[in-house]
Amino acid sequence: MNSVEGKIALISGGARGLGGMSAIKLAEAGAKVVITDIREEEAAETLDKIISAGGDAKFIKHDVAIEEQWIAAVKFALDEFGGLDIVVNNAGVAGASKPLEDLSLDSWRRLNSINYDGVFLGVKHAIRPLRERAHLWPGGGSIINISSIMGFIGGARAAAYCASKGGVRLLTKAAALELAPSKIRVNSVHPGFINTPLLRGGVDVAEERKEGGGQHFIDGIVRRHPLGRLGEDTDIANAVRFLASDDSSFMTGTEMVVDGGYLAQ
Ligand SMILES: NC(=O)c1ccc[n+]([C@@H]2O[C@H](COP(=O)([O-])OP(=O)(O)OC[C@H]3O[C@@H](n4cnc5c(N)ncnc54)[C@H](O)[C@@H]3O)[C@@H](O)[C@H]2O)c1
């Protein structure tokens, strides 16, 4: 039995990368999917992939940092598919990677408005619709917040990113406790370094800075993963699908680390 069959999911930042593959995996498993993102072209490509494989998905343009747009995105899911059972708060950005002394308050706020405020807003606006349908499923409603291994450990020149991801980790636990009586589960996912456009952006920066170049940058990252490779988008999408499904019915407030052993060291 497929335990996301018939469920309705909304995935922020679902145009590409981890969100895009999560959308594809959930749709393959029989969920109806609302992809939200600021990138229309890449969203259209992901939508095409899902629909040509026989899945059901729709797109709405949505900036996760803007509360009115969250209200519109949730309304869109209700209007198009009649409810909501799964919300994946995935949209996120890297950047603001400067020494703390040089980091402007504007860059700190911009990154946190997406990675942190965006997740808060996603949790907040998911509650009412998820609560309404939670009784339909053994595993109730499911909110999945994409954090990072950087929500556990620090990184030099990464204060804004680490703070945002650490915040998401504990926001998840607080929400899990508050929403358990409503049969809504809330879990976080903590990827290691995964081969997506976001990571490839870091490679380009390394090329430009000539810090040994992009391959040197990648080799250094791979060495820090005991399994000896970068993660793939499917590694994370499989974890998302599991947390969305009734197979994880007794899991809430937990941290699912998917990092090739990075944090075990
Ligand atoms: N790739 C990694 O190594 C890695 C590791 C740990 C955590 N993560 C996290 O995983 C999530 C997805 O990252 P990815 O690697 O797939 O990145 P990505 O850049 O490939 O995809 C992120 C998506 O989010 C969208 N987005 C950005 N700002 C947005 C906004 N304001 N509103 C709506 N959508 C917005 C982008 O347009 C893009 O489609 C992020 O939260 C990221 O921090 C990634």
Short mmCIF file of C-alpha atoms in Angstrom, two decimals, residues 77-182:
data_model
loop_
_atom_site.label_atom_id
_atom_site.label_comp_id
_atom_site.label_asym_id
_atom_site.label_seq_id
_atom_site.Cartn_x
_atom_site.Cartn_y
_atom_site.Cartn_z
CA ALA A 77 -4.07 24.44 -2.86
CA LEU A 78 -7.54 24.42 -1.30
CA ASP A 79 -9.19 25.79 -4.48
CA GLU A 80 -7.35 23.47 -6.89
CA PHE A 81 -7.22 20.24 -4.89
CA GLY A 82 -9.70 20.72 -2.05
CA GLY A 83 -7.37 20.52 0.96
CA LEU A 84 -3.85 20.05 2.24
CA ASP A 85 -2.18 17.14 4.06
CA ILE A 86 1.56 17.69 3.62
CA VAL A 87 3.59 20.93 3.65
CA VAL A 88 7.29 20.81 2.81
CA ASN A 89 9.05 24.03 3.83
CA ASN A 90 12.00 23.64 1.51
CA ALA A 91 12.67 27.05 -0.11
CA GLY A 92 16.02 28.35 1.00
CA VAL A 93 19.08 30.26 -0.10
CA ALA A 94 22.79 30.21 0.68
CA GLY A 95 24.88 33.35 0.74
CA ALA A 96 25.57 36.11 3.25
CA SER A 97 28.90 34.28 3.51
CA LYS A 98 31.06 37.05 4.85
CA PRO A 99 33.10 37.46 8.01
CA LEU A 100 30.76 38.54 10.81
CA GLU A 101 32.40 41.95 11.05
CA ASP A 102 31.55 42.65 7.40
CA LEU A 103 28.10 41.06 7.34
CA SER A 104 25.45 43.72 6.86
CA LEU A 105 22.22 43.61 8.79
CA ASP A 106 20.44 43.74 5.44
CA SER A 107 22.07 40.52 4.17
CA TRP A 108 21.45 38.81 7.52
CA ARG A 109 17.79 39.81 7.39
CA ARG A 110 17.35 38.91 3.72
CA LEU A 111 18.67 35.37 4.21
CA ASN A 112 16.73 34.85 7.42
CA SER A 113 13.53 36.23 5.87
CA ILE A 114 13.61 33.28 3.44
CA ASN A 115 15.26 30.45 5.39
CA TYR A 116 13.73 31.16 8.79
CA ASP A 117 10.72 33.50 8.55
CA GLY A 118 9.62 31.58 5.44
CA VAL A 119 9.47 28.34 7.44
CA PHE A 120 7.63 30.00 10.33
CA LEU A 121 5.03 31.33 7.88
CA GLY A 122 4.73 27.95 6.19
CA VAL A 123 4.09 26.20 9.50
CA LYS A 124 1.67 28.90 10.64
CA HIS A 125 -0.48 28.83 7.51
CA ALA A 126 -0.41 25.05 7.16
CA ILE A 127 -2.04 24.40 10.52
CA ARG A 128 -5.69 25.15 9.80
CA PRO A 129 -6.00 23.15 6.56
CA LEU A 130 -3.90 20.25 7.85
CA ARG A 131 -5.95 20.04 11.04
CA GLU A 132 -9.17 19.74 9.02
CA ARG A 133 -8.03 16.61 7.21
CA ALA A 134 -5.67 15.03 9.79
CA HIS A 135 -8.34 12.54 10.87
CA LEU A 136 -8.35 11.04 7.34
CA TRP A 137 -4.90 9.46 7.67
CA PRO A 138 -3.23 7.09 10.16
CA GLY A 139 -0.23 9.47 10.18
CA GLY A 140 -2.36 12.65 10.31
CA GLY A 141 -1.02 15.80 8.67
CA SER A 142 2.71 16.19 8.07
CA ILE A 143 4.91 19.29 8.01
CA ILE A 144 8.50 18.75 6.89
CA ASN A 145 11.02 21.55 7.40
CA ILE A 146 14.26 21.38 5.44
CA SER A 147 17.08 22.43 7.73
CA SER A 148 20.72 21.33 7.20
CA ILE A 149 23.66 19.73 8.97
CA MET A 150 24.49 23.42 9.48
CA GLY A 151 21.57 23.50 11.91
CA PHE A 152 23.76 21.39 14.23
CA ILE A 153 27.25 22.71 13.60
CA GLY A 154 28.74 26.10 12.83
CA GLY A 155 30.71 27.22 9.82
CA ALA A 156 33.04 30.19 9.47
CA ARG A 157 31.49 32.88 7.23
CA ALA A 158 28.17 31.08 7.52
CA ALA A 159 26.63 32.67 10.60
CA ALA A 160 23.41 33.76 8.93
CA TYR A 161 22.87 30.38 7.26
CA CYS A 162 23.72 28.38 10.40
CA ALA A 163 21.48 30.58 12.57
CA SER A 164 18.59 30.18 10.13
CA LYS A 165 18.95 26.38 10.00
CA GLY A 166 19.44 26.02 13.76
CA GLY A 167 16.33 28.12 14.23
CA VAL A 168 14.36 25.85 11.91
CA ARG A 169 15.48 22.83 13.96
CA LEU A 170 14.00 24.16 17.21
CA LEU A 171 10.99 25.83 15.59
CA THR A 172 10.20 22.32 14.35
CA LYS A 173 10.29 20.84 17.86
CA ALA A 174 8.15 23.61 19.36
CA ALA A 175 5.59 23.20 16.58
CA ALA A 176 5.63 19.40 16.97
CA LEU A 177 4.66 19.69 20.63
CA GLU A 178 2.00 22.30 19.97
CA LEU A 179 0.43 20.46 17.04
CA ALA A 180 0.56 16.87 18.29
CA PRO A 181 -2.94 17.13 19.83
CA SER A 182 -4.20 18.16 16.36
#
